[in-house]
Short mmCIF file of C-alpha atoms in Angstrom, two decimals:
data_model
loop_
_atom_site.label_atom_id
_atom_site.label_comp_id
_atom_site.label_asym_id
_atom_site.label_seq_id
_atom_site.Cartn_x
_atom_site.Cartn_y
_atom_site.Cartn_z
CA MET A 1 -16.47 -0.04 -24.54
CA TYR A 2 -13.30 1.53 -25.95
CA TYR A 3 -9.84 0.27 -25.11
CA ALA A 4 -6.27 -0.11 -26.36
CA ASP A 5 -5.95 -3.78 -27.34
CA ALA A 6 -2.58 -5.05 -26.10
CA ALA A 7 -3.01 -8.18 -28.21
CA ALA A 8 -3.14 -5.99 -31.34
CA ASP A 9 -0.23 -3.59 -30.64
CA ASN A 10 -2.41 -1.25 -28.56
CA SER A 11 -4.81 -0.47 -31.41
CA VAL A 12 -7.88 1.54 -30.44
CA THR A 13 -10.71 -0.98 -30.35
CA ALA A 14 -14.49 -0.70 -29.85
CA TYR A 15 -16.29 -3.60 -28.16
CA ASP A 16 -20.06 -3.95 -28.51
CA LEU A 17 -21.32 -5.21 -25.15
CA SER A 18 -24.59 -6.51 -26.59
CA SER A 19 -23.25 -8.44 -29.58
CA GLY A 20 -19.67 -9.14 -28.48
CA SER A 21 -18.28 -7.81 -31.77
CA ARG A 22 -15.00 -5.91 -31.97
CA THR A 23 -14.00 -3.14 -34.36
CA VAL A 24 -10.47 -1.72 -34.72
CA LEU A 25 -10.81 2.06 -34.99
CA CYS A 26 -7.15 3.07 -35.21
CA ASN A 27 -4.03 0.90 -35.77
CA MET A 28 -1.65 3.26 -33.98
CA HIS A 29 0.09 2.13 -30.77
CA VAL A 30 -1.86 4.30 -28.31
CA GLN A 31 -1.75 5.03 -24.59
CA GLU A 32 -3.82 7.12 -22.15
CA LEU A 33 -7.04 6.58 -24.10
CA THR A 34 -9.78 8.92 -22.86
CA LEU A 35 -13.41 9.37 -23.88
CA TYR A 36 -14.64 12.96 -23.58
CA GLN A 37 -17.73 14.55 -25.11
CA GLU A 38 -18.19 11.93 -27.86
CA LYS A 39 -14.52 12.13 -28.88
CA LEU A 40 -11.63 9.74 -28.19
CA TYR A 41 -8.36 11.34 -27.04
CA PHE A 42 -5.08 9.43 -26.73
CA THR A 43 -1.30 9.75 -26.90
CA CYS A 44 1.00 8.03 -29.37
CA THR A 45 4.74 7.94 -30.07
CA ASP A 46 5.65 9.42 -33.46
CA GLY A 47 9.34 8.87 -34.09
CA GLU A 48 11.12 10.76 -31.31
CA LYS A 49 8.02 12.71 -30.32
CA ARG A 50 4.86 11.90 -28.39
CA THR A 51 1.65 13.38 -29.73
CA ILE A 52 -1.88 13.92 -28.42
CA TYR A 53 -4.55 12.85 -30.94
CA ARG A 54 -8.32 12.87 -31.05
CA MET A 55 -10.91 11.29 -33.33
CA ASN A 56 -14.60 10.47 -33.60
CA LEU A 57 -16.03 7.36 -31.96
CA ASP A 58 -16.05 5.56 -35.32
CA GLY A 59 -12.37 6.33 -35.94
CA SER A 60 -12.95 9.16 -38.44
CA ASP A 61 -11.51 12.70 -38.42
CA LEU A 62 -8.20 11.73 -36.77
CA GLU A 63 -6.22 14.89 -35.92
CA SER A 64 -3.05 15.67 -33.98
CA LEU A 65 -3.29 18.33 -31.28
CA ALA A 66 0.16 18.74 -29.70
CA SER A 67 3.61 17.11 -29.72
CA CYS A 68 6.65 17.19 -27.47
CA GLU A 69 9.70 15.09 -26.62
CA ASP A 70 7.94 12.97 -24.00
CA LEU A 71 4.38 13.49 -22.83
CA TRP A 72 2.51 11.75 -20.01
CA TYR A 73 -0.45 12.00 -17.60
CA MET A 74 -2.85 13.49 -20.15
CA THR A 75 -6.19 14.25 -18.56
CA ILE A 76 -9.19 16.38 -19.57
CA TYR A 77 -11.14 18.61 -17.19
CA LYS A 78 -13.82 21.16 -18.07
CA ASP A 79 -12.91 21.37 -21.77
CA VAL A 80 -9.17 21.75 -21.09
CA ILE A 81 -6.43 19.17 -21.73
CA TYR A 82 -3.68 18.95 -19.10
CA TYR A 83 -0.46 16.95 -19.38
CA VAL A 84 3.17 16.75 -18.25
CA ASN A 85 5.96 17.46 -20.75
CA TYR A 86 9.17 15.57 -19.86
CA GLU A 87 11.19 17.55 -22.42
CA ASN A 88 14.73 18.40 -21.27
CA ASP A 89 13.97 16.66 -17.97
CA GLN A 90 11.82 19.60 -16.85
CA TYR A 91 8.54 17.71 -16.25
CA ALA A 92 6.45 20.83 -16.79
CA ILE A 93 2.64 20.91 -16.45
CA LEU A 94 0.88 22.34 -19.52
CA SER A 95 -2.70 23.05 -20.51
CA MET A 96 -4.42 23.68 -23.85
CA LYS A 97 -7.88 23.85 -25.37
CA LEU A 98 -9.56 20.73 -26.77
CA ASP A 99 -8.51 21.72 -30.29
CA GLY A 100 -4.83 22.01 -29.28
CA THR A 101 -4.69 25.82 -29.31
CA GLU A 102 -3.63 28.23 -26.56
CA SER A 103 -1.02 25.94 -25.06
CA ARG A 104 0.55 27.37 -21.89
CA ILE A 105 2.94 26.26 -19.15
CA LEU A 106 1.35 26.19 -15.69
CA ARG A 107 4.37 24.90 -13.73
CA LYS A 108 7.84 24.66 -15.24
CA TYR A 109 9.57 21.95 -13.23
CA ASN A 110 9.36 18.55 -11.53
CA ALA A 111 5.75 17.34 -11.75
CA SER A 112 4.16 13.95 -12.36
CA ASP A 113 1.03 11.90 -11.62
CA LEU A 114 -1.57 14.54 -12.50
CA CYS A 115 -5.07 14.34 -11.06
CA ILE A 116 -7.56 17.18 -11.57
CA ALA A 117 -10.68 17.53 -9.43
CA GLU A 118 -12.75 20.16 -7.66
CA ASP A 119 -11.10 22.93 -9.74
CA LYS A 120 -7.66 21.96 -8.44
CA ILE A 121 -4.63 20.30 -10.05
CA PHE A 122 -3.12 17.67 -7.76
CA PHE A 123 0.31 16.31 -8.61
CA ALA A 124 3.41 14.70 -7.17
CA GLU A 125 6.73 16.51 -7.01
CA ARG A 126 8.96 14.49 -9.34
CA ASP A 127 11.97 13.97 -7.04
CA THR A 128 10.27 13.34 -3.67
CA ARG A 129 6.79 12.27 -4.89
CA TYR A 130 5.31 14.51 -2.18
CA LEU A 131 1.71 15.57 -2.83
CA TYR A 132 1.02 19.14 -4.09
CA SER A 133 -1.93 21.15 -5.35
CA MET A 134 -2.41 24.34 -7.35
CA ASN A 135 -5.15 26.30 -9.06
CA LEU A 136 -6.12 25.55 -12.66
CA ASP A 137 -4.15 28.61 -13.82
CA GLY A 138 -0.97 27.45 -12.04
CA SER A 139 -1.24 29.81 -9.08
CA ASP A 140 -1.25 29.03 -5.36
CA VAL A 141 1.11 26.03 -5.40
CA GLN A 142 0.94 24.24 -2.03
CA GLN A 143 2.56 21.14 -0.58
CA LEU A 144 -0.24 19.08 1.00
CA ASN A 145 1.74 16.37 2.77
CA SER A 146 5.04 14.52 2.78
CA THR A 147 3.80 11.10 1.71
CA TYR A 148 5.06 9.34 -1.39
CA SER A 149 2.25 9.62 -3.97
CA ARG A 150 1.92 7.65 -7.24
CA CYS A 151 -1.06 7.20 -9.61
CA ILE A 152 -3.19 9.85 -7.90
CA ASN A 153 -6.95 9.36 -8.38
CA TYR A 154 -10.02 11.22 -7.10
CA MET A 155 -13.43 9.99 -5.92
CA ASN A 156 -16.10 11.46 -3.61
CA GLY A 157 -13.93 14.15 -2.03
CA GLN A 158 -10.92 11.86 -1.51
CA LEU A 159 -7.60 11.39 -3.28
CA TYR A 160 -6.25 7.84 -3.61
CA TYR A 161 -2.64 6.92 -4.38
CA TYR A 162 -0.05 4.28 -3.57
CA GLY A 163 3.14 4.80 -1.58
CA SER A 164 6.78 3.91 -2.01
CA GLU A 165 8.16 0.46 -2.73
CA GLU A 166 10.20 0.64 0.48
CA ASN A 167 6.95 0.98 2.46
CA GLY A 168 5.16 -1.86 0.66
CA ARG A 169 3.26 0.22 -1.93
CA ASN A 170 0.30 0.65 0.38
CA VAL A 171 -2.79 2.36 -1.05
CA TYR A 172 -3.77 5.48 0.89
CA SER A 173 -6.61 7.98 0.77
CA CYS A 174 -6.47 11.60 1.89
CA ASP A 175 -8.76 14.60 1.83
CA LEU A 176 -8.14 17.53 -0.50
CA ASN A 177 -6.00 19.20 2.18
CA GLY A 178 -3.61 16.24 2.29
CA ASN A 179 -4.80 14.72 5.59
CA VAL A 180 -4.45 10.93 5.30
CA THR A 181 -7.82 9.27 5.95
CA GLY A 182 -7.32 5.60 5.09
CA LYS A 183 -4.98 2.75 4.21
CA TYR A 184 -6.54 0.02 2.10
CA THR A 185 -4.09 -2.54 0.73
CA SER A 186 -0.42 -3.07 -0.12
CA GLY A 187 1.69 -4.10 -3.07
CA ALA A 188 -0.20 -1.90 -5.54
CA LYS A 189 0.84 -0.36 -8.84
CA PHE A 190 -1.00 1.20 -11.79
CA LEU A 191 -3.84 2.35 -9.57
CA MET A 192 -7.19 3.36 -11.07
CA LEU A 193 -10.69 4.18 -9.76
CA MET A 194 -13.92 3.42 -11.58
CA GLU A 195 -17.51 3.33 -10.29
CA GLU A 196 -16.42 3.26 -6.63
CA GLU A 197 -14.05 0.36 -7.16
CA LEU A 198 -10.29 0.48 -6.85
CA TYR A 199 -8.38 -1.39 -9.56
CA TYR A 200 -4.68 -2.16 -9.16
CA TYR A 201 -1.99 -4.63 -10.12
CA ASP A 202 0.07 -6.32 -7.43
CA TRP A 203 3.75 -7.30 -7.38
CA ASP A 204 3.01 -10.33 -9.57
CA ASP A 205 0.98 -8.33 -12.14
CA VAL A 206 -2.28 -9.87 -10.91
CA LEU A 207 -5.25 -7.52 -11.28
CA HIS A 208 -7.26 -6.82 -8.10
CA ILE A 209 -10.54 -4.98 -7.58
CA LEU A 210 -11.26 -3.47 -4.17
CA PRO A 211 -14.78 -2.04 -3.57
CA LEU A 212 -14.76 1.33 -1.81
CA ASN A 213 -18.50 1.91 -1.61
CA LYS A 214 -18.90 0.61 1.95
CA LYS A 215 -20.32 2.76 4.72
CA SER A 216 -16.91 3.10 6.33
CA GLU A 217 -13.35 1.92 6.00
CA GLU A 218 -13.89 -0.36 8.98
CA GLU A 219 -16.77 -2.14 7.20
CA ASN A 220 -14.73 -2.33 4.02
CA THR A 221 -11.67 -3.91 5.64
CA SER A 222 -13.77 -6.29 7.73
CA HIS A 223 -14.90 -7.89 4.47
CA GLY A 224 -11.58 -7.45 2.69
CA THR A 225 -8.18 -7.96 4.24
CA ASN A 226 -9.43 -10.07 7.15
CA ILE A 227 -10.73 -12.77 4.84
CA VAL A 228 -7.08 -13.85 4.51
CA SER A 229 -7.49 -15.41 7.96
CA TYR A 230 -9.99 -17.98 6.62
CA LYS A 231 -8.82 -21.58 6.50
CA GLN A 232 -8.99 -23.29 3.10
CA GLU A 233 -12.21 -25.16 3.94
CA ASP A 234 -13.87 -21.90 5.05
CA VAL A 235 -13.07 -20.37 1.66
CA LEU A 236 -14.06 -23.33 -0.49
CA LYS A 237 -17.39 -24.00 1.24
CA PRO A 238 -19.14 -20.82 -0.05
CA VAL A 239 -17.34 -21.25 -3.39
CA ARG A 240 -18.87 -24.72 -3.82
CA SER A 241 -22.27 -23.35 -2.84
CA TYR A 242 -22.05 -20.60 -5.44
CA LEU A 243 -20.90 -22.99 -8.17
CA ALA A 244 -23.64 -25.51 -7.36
CA SER A 245 -26.29 -22.80 -7.80
CA ASN A 246 -24.85 -21.06 -10.85
CA TRP A 247 -22.37 -23.39 -12.57
CA ALA A 248 -24.02 -26.81 -12.53
CA GLY A 249 -22.22 -29.23 -14.84
CA TYR A 250 -18.76 -27.87 -14.04
CA THR A 251 -16.13 -29.63 -11.94
CA LEU A 252 -13.87 -27.81 -9.49
CA ASP A 253 -10.37 -29.29 -9.20
CA GLU A 254 -9.86 -28.58 -5.50
CA GLY A 255 -6.69 -30.67 -5.42
CA ASN A 256 -4.96 -28.29 -7.81
CA ILE A 257 -4.73 -24.88 -6.12
CA THR A 258 -2.06 -22.47 -7.29
CA LYS A 259 -1.29 -19.73 -4.75
CA GLN A 260 0.14 -16.35 -5.71
CA GLY A 261 0.35 -14.31 -2.53
CA ASN A 262 -3.25 -13.84 -1.36
CA THR A 263 -4.69 -15.07 -4.66
CA TRP A 264 -5.80 -18.68 -5.26
CA ILE A 265 -6.25 -20.08 -8.77
CA ILE A 266 -8.26 -23.33 -9.23
CA LEU A 267 -9.22 -25.08 -12.46
CA LEU A 268 -12.92 -25.35 -13.34
CA SER A 269 -13.80 -27.79 -16.16
CA GLU A 270 -16.99 -28.32 -18.14
CA SER A 271 -18.30 -31.87 -17.60
CA GLY A 272 -18.34 -33.58 -20.99
CA GLY A 273 -17.35 -30.36 -22.77
CA SER A 274 -14.22 -28.60 -23.99
CA ARG A 275 -14.43 -25.34 -22.07
CA GLN A 276 -12.01 -24.76 -19.22
CA TYR A 277 -12.04 -21.94 -16.74
CA GLN A 278 -9.78 -20.50 -14.08
CA LEU A 279 -11.44 -19.77 -10.77
CA ILE A 280 -9.48 -16.86 -9.27
CA ILE A 281 -10.13 -16.18 -5.57
CA ASP A 282 -8.66 -12.92 -4.26
CA LEU A 283 -8.46 -13.18 -0.47
CA THR A 284 -7.51 -9.50 -0.18
CA THR A 285 -10.80 -8.24 -1.65
CA GLY A 286 -12.97 -11.35 -1.24
CA LYS A 287 -13.72 -11.49 -4.97
CA ILE A 288 -14.12 -14.59 -7.14
CA THR A 289 -13.42 -14.14 -10.86
CA ILE A 290 -14.28 -16.95 -13.28
CA LEU A 291 -12.18 -16.59 -16.43
CA CYS A 292 -12.54 -18.77 -19.52
CA THR A 293 -9.14 -19.91 -20.82
CA THR A 294 -10.32 -21.71 -23.96
CA GLU A 295 -12.69 -19.18 -25.54
CA ASP A 296 -13.02 -15.41 -25.77
CA ILE A 297 -15.70 -14.97 -23.09
CA LEU A 298 -15.96 -12.05 -20.68
CA PRO A 299 -15.12 -13.01 -17.06
CA VAL A 300 -17.84 -13.35 -14.41
CA SER A 301 -17.28 -12.07 -10.86
CA VAL A 302 -18.92 -12.44 -7.47
CA TYR A 303 -17.80 -11.35 -3.99
CA LEU A 304 -16.95 -14.19 -1.64
CA TYR A 305 -18.09 -12.43 1.51
CA ASP A 306 -21.64 -12.21 0.10
CA THR A 307 -21.89 -15.99 0.60
CA ALA A 308 -19.22 -16.41 3.28
CA PRO A 309 -19.77 -18.09 6.67
CA SER A 310 -21.92 -16.05 9.04
CA VAL A 311 -19.04 -15.56 11.49
CA SER A 312 -17.08 -12.52 10.39
CA PRO A 313 -13.33 -13.15 10.33
CA SER A 314 -12.82 -9.72 11.91
CA ALA A 315 -14.38 -11.11 15.10
CA ALA A 316 -11.71 -13.82 15.35
CA GLN A 317 -8.44 -13.13 17.15
CA LEU A 318 -5.60 -15.06 15.55
CA SER A 319 -3.45 -16.98 18.00
CA GLU A 320 0.19 -16.34 18.77
CA GLU A 321 1.15 -19.42 16.75
CA GLU A 322 -0.87 -18.19 13.74
CA LEU A 323 0.69 -14.71 13.78
CA ASN A 324 4.15 -16.26 14.19
CA SER A 325 3.47 -18.53 11.22
CA ILE A 326 2.36 -15.51 9.14
CA ALA A 327 5.68 -13.77 9.92
CA ASP A 328 7.66 -16.91 9.04
CA THR A 329 5.75 -17.38 5.78
CA TRP A 330 6.24 -13.75 4.77
CA TYR A 331 9.98 -14.05 5.30
CA GLU A 332 10.28 -17.31 3.38
CA GLN A 333 8.31 -15.91 0.44
CA ASN A 334 10.44 -12.76 0.27
CA TYR A 335 13.90 -14.02 1.24
CA GLY A 336 14.10 -17.81 1.60
CA PRO A 337 14.86 -20.09 4.57
CA GLY A 338 14.45 -18.32 7.88
CA GLY A 339 11.76 -16.57 9.87
CA ALA A 340 11.08 -14.64 13.07
CA TRP A 341 14.01 -14.62 15.49
CA CYS A 342 12.36 -12.32 17.98
CA PHE A 343 8.56 -12.44 18.32
CA GLU A 344 6.41 -10.56 20.87
CA TYR A 345 2.63 -11.15 21.07
CA HIS A 346 0.74 -8.68 23.31
CA ASP A 347 -2.22 -6.30 23.45
CA TYR A 348 -0.10 -3.22 22.75
CA ASP A 349 -2.86 -0.60 22.46
CA GLY A 350 -5.12 -2.05 25.16
CA ASN A 351 -8.14 -2.59 22.90
CA GLY A 352 -8.64 -6.25 23.79
CA THR A 353 -6.95 -7.82 20.74
CA TYR A 354 -3.39 -9.05 20.52
CA GLU A 355 -0.84 -7.95 17.94
CA ALA A 356 2.75 -8.96 17.31
CA PHE A 357 6.12 -7.54 16.35
CA ALA A 358 8.71 -9.78 14.73
CA VAL A 359 12.36 -9.46 13.81
CA CYS A 360 13.11 -11.73 10.86
CA GLY A 361 16.32 -13.12 9.46
CA PRO A 362 17.88 -16.17 7.75
CA VAL A 363 18.55 -19.60 9.19
CA MET A 364 22.25 -19.63 10.06
CA GLY A 365 22.72 -23.39 10.14
CA ASP A 366 23.06 -25.88 12.98
CA GLY A 367 23.39 -24.29 16.39
CA TYR A 368 21.92 -20.95 15.36
CA ASP A 369 19.41 -21.09 18.21
CA ILE A 370 22.11 -20.87 20.88
CA ASP A 371 23.95 -18.01 19.19
CA PRO A 372 22.99 -14.77 21.01
CA TYR A 373 23.37 -12.72 17.80
CA ASN A 374 21.41 -13.25 14.58
CA ILE A 375 21.21 -11.28 11.35
CA LEU A 376 18.42 -8.70 11.06
CA GLU A 377 16.72 -8.52 7.65
CA ALA A 378 13.24 -7.17 8.36
CA ILE A 379 11.05 -5.88 11.20
CA LEU A 380 7.33 -6.67 10.87
CA TYR A 381 4.14 -5.74 12.64
CA ILE A 382 1.31 -8.29 12.37
CA SER A 383 -2.20 -7.14 13.30
CA SER A 384 -4.64 -9.28 15.26
CA THR A 385 -6.20 -10.38 11.94
CA GLY A 386 -2.90 -11.18 10.25
CA GLU A 387 -2.29 -8.01 8.23
CA ILE A 388 1.44 -7.33 7.86
CA THR A 389 3.06 -3.89 8.05
CA VAL A 390 6.73 -3.85 7.04
CA ILE A 391 8.56 -1.47 9.39
CA GLU A 392 12.07 -2.18 8.12
CA LYS A 393 13.09 -4.21 5.09
CA ASP A 394 16.29 -5.16 3.27
CA VAL A 395 18.58 -4.04 6.12
CA ARG A 396 20.67 -7.18 6.16
CA ASP A 397 24.21 -6.66 7.39
CA THR A 398 26.58 -9.19 8.93
CA ASP A 399 27.50 -6.55 11.53
CA PHE A 400 23.90 -5.60 12.26
CA CYS A 401 22.30 -8.30 14.38
CA VAL A 402 19.46 -8.87 16.79
CA GLU A 403 20.53 -9.78 20.30
CA ASN A 404 18.57 -12.90 21.09
CA GLU A 405 19.32 -13.54 24.75
CA ILE A 406 16.33 -14.91 26.64
CA GLU A 407 16.65 -12.59 29.60
CA LYS A 408 16.40 -9.47 27.45
CA GLU A 409 13.21 -7.42 27.85
CA TYR A 410 11.59 -6.85 24.44
CA TYR A 411 8.08 -5.96 25.65
CA ILE A 412 7.64 -3.09 28.09
CA GLU A 413 4.31 -2.03 29.54
CA TYR A 414 4.22 1.51 30.85
CA ASP A 415 1.33 3.77 31.82
CA GLY A 416 -1.24 1.32 30.46
CA LYS A 417 0.40 0.95 27.03
CA GLY A 418 2.67 -1.69 25.56
CA TYR A 419 5.88 -1.02 23.64
CA TYR A 420 8.15 -3.24 21.58
CA VAL A 421 11.84 -2.62 22.29
CA PRO A 422 14.11 -5.03 20.36
CA HIS A 423 17.85 -5.09 21.11
CA PHE A 424 20.34 -4.74 18.25
CA ARG A 425 24.10 -4.53 18.10
CA SER A 426 26.09 -2.98 15.27
CA GLY A 427 29.83 -2.71 15.62
CA GLY A 428 29.57 -3.46 19.33
CA ILE A 429 27.10 -0.63 19.98
CA LEU A 430 23.69 -1.47 21.52
CA TRP A 431 20.73 0.01 19.68
CA GLN A 432 17.15 -0.15 20.98
CA PRO A 433 14.35 1.39 18.88
CA MET A 434 10.93 1.68 20.48
CA TYR A 435 7.63 0.94 18.69
CA GLY A 436 4.03 1.32 19.82
CA VAL A 437 0.55 0.66 18.43
CA LYS A 438 -2.16 3.27 17.90
CA ASP A 439 -5.48 2.79 16.09
CA ASN A 440 -4.44 -0.78 15.22
CA LYS A 441 -1.35 0.50 13.38
CA PRO A 442 2.31 0.44 14.44
CA TYR A 443 4.29 3.62 14.90
CA ASP A 444 7.88 4.50 15.69
CA THR A 445 8.08 6.51 18.91
CA GLY A 446 11.23 8.19 17.60
CA ILE A 447 13.03 7.09 20.78
CA SER A 448 16.11 4.90 20.61
CA GLY A 449 18.56 4.04 23.33
CA HIS A 450 18.95 2.00 26.49
CA ILE A 451 15.40 1.47 27.79
CA SER A 452 14.26 -0.65 30.74
CA LEU A 453 11.77 -0.73 33.62
CA ASP A 454 13.12 -0.44 37.17
CA ASN A 455 11.59 -1.79 40.37
CA ASP A 456 9.66 1.45 40.90
CA GLY A 457 7.89 1.05 37.54
CA ASP A 458 9.82 3.92 35.97
CA LEU A 459 10.98 3.70 32.36
CA LEU A 460 14.73 4.32 32.57
CA TYR A 461 16.26 5.83 29.45
CA THR A 462 19.69 6.73 28.12
CA PRO A 463 20.12 7.83 24.47
CA ASN A 464 22.20 5.62 22.17
CA SER A 465 25.15 7.99 22.23
CA GLY A 466 25.32 7.83 26.01
CA ILE A 467 26.28 11.52 25.90
CA PHE A 468 23.70 14.16 26.79
CA MET A 469 23.69 17.33 28.83
CA CYS A 470 22.13 16.96 32.28
CA PRO A 471 22.85 19.71 34.87
CA GLU A 472 21.77 17.44 37.73
CA CYS A 473 24.46 14.92 36.79
CA ASN A 474 27.08 17.66 36.99
CA ASN A 475 25.62 18.88 40.31
CA HIS A 476 25.59 15.34 41.72
CA VAL A 477 21.90 15.67 42.64
CA GLU A 478 20.09 12.36 43.19
CA HIS A 479 17.79 11.70 40.22
CA LYS A 480 17.18 9.29 37.38
CA HIS A 481 16.62 9.71 33.65
CA ILE A 482 13.27 8.37 32.51
CA LEU A 483 10.70 8.44 29.75
CA ALA A 484 7.44 10.02 30.93
CA TYR A 485 4.09 10.03 29.16
CA ASP A 486 3.09 13.55 28.12
CA GLU A 487 -0.72 13.84 28.33
CA THR A 488 -0.75 16.95 26.13
CA SER A 489 1.15 15.52 23.16
CA GLY A 490 0.31 11.87 23.79
CA GLU A 491 3.98 10.99 23.42
CA LEU A 492 6.82 9.77 25.61
CA LYS A 493 9.26 12.52 26.54
CA SER A 494 12.73 12.39 28.05
CA ALA A 495 12.55 13.60 31.66
CA VAL A 496 14.29 13.71 35.04
CA LYS A 497 12.66 12.21 38.14
CA TYR A 498 13.68 13.15 41.69
CA PRO A 499 13.29 11.06 44.89
CA SER A 500 10.36 13.30 45.84
CA GLY A 501 8.46 11.99 42.79
CA GLU A 502 8.70 15.30 40.91
CA ILE A 503 9.16 14.85 37.14
CA VAL A 504 10.69 17.58 34.96
CA ASN A 505 10.93 17.35 31.18
#
């Protein structure tokens, strides 16, 4: 195994898996180390330049191939080296032969996050991070989608990348045409794929491994994210069973559990010996990693759901109190004292499980619960299994508050579907966004205004501005303004309804 050893100033190091011996091959501070056709390729900073080097697997025949002001995203595909040159803030994509000759510019401006697969170059546009593709010769540049794309990777016909920080750095997959096909986890950075496993660091720089080799995303997530809903005893029971069978003579300090988000760390000590381990349980992926902290021993891993209780957590519907507690805990971990001011627990998409929307904000002190206005800081969606989607975040404003009067209607059911319609006021103006749930995910309907159900079951609607052109209003014809479900588009549309029952968009 070849790697850049961070403990030795990123020196290129070879590790013999059979003997455990290490050999330093090159003392340069390297990055982007790549093994290709029995040669090691890497980048290194030389003064004010960054250079691509290659050498033999024993460290001999070191040679420089190309240099530029700032060079990143080096990758090799079909005997060609590709990279991005940051020089003069142009972020150009270049290619060259393996020996460094025949260098050419494929795209002159604004590229990053190269990934090359299926005879295509995939990259993110530098300013927007939107996903693009082009041919290997730089022709046929196409924008594939408008999603924020970082650390693009390829596996089995799918691209994987993580999104923006504002949207929680969720990991997504899409096909080679840019159609999003999956959402796997959140809080990711430095994404990498290897042998059908997804490696990423979270917000706290904790390394996670998410297996992607399941039959479907549904099967994958049923063993992954939903395990967060286990109680502590449910988690520790299969852990104890595994340790009893494989780690006899070691003591688990169950009273000393350190929690970092969805990761638990418990001490594991050798009875009568000097070795000490950390038992790291990742509730997001269901993986246990046993890491020795006193000696240089490779970690051992096992997946928790392989020995988990027979009842799948995906079959369990979390209660209203549990989802409310998840929202409160998320807020406290991210902001401090406070929680969900406005919480609505319903079966929004009619699939038999209940989800929740929550508006979160700080505790305002004594008497806050009788104040009809409270500060908005985040809007959350919590799935039936406790997975959080952040809809809005960091929007705190003393003039931007949630109206918390009991008689207000925050949940509206119309045409067999449920919608969440919180009430906000900013500068004295009422603002009502409207959210729905589709395929177990929240979505913004794009509608905002004064929304309510009347006695006839119609969804009355007036845009936020209160000003819109309606000929029937000018003609004093009896009618009402409603939102009607459009069967063709599957969306709610602004419409006029007459006493006869006729509806016109």
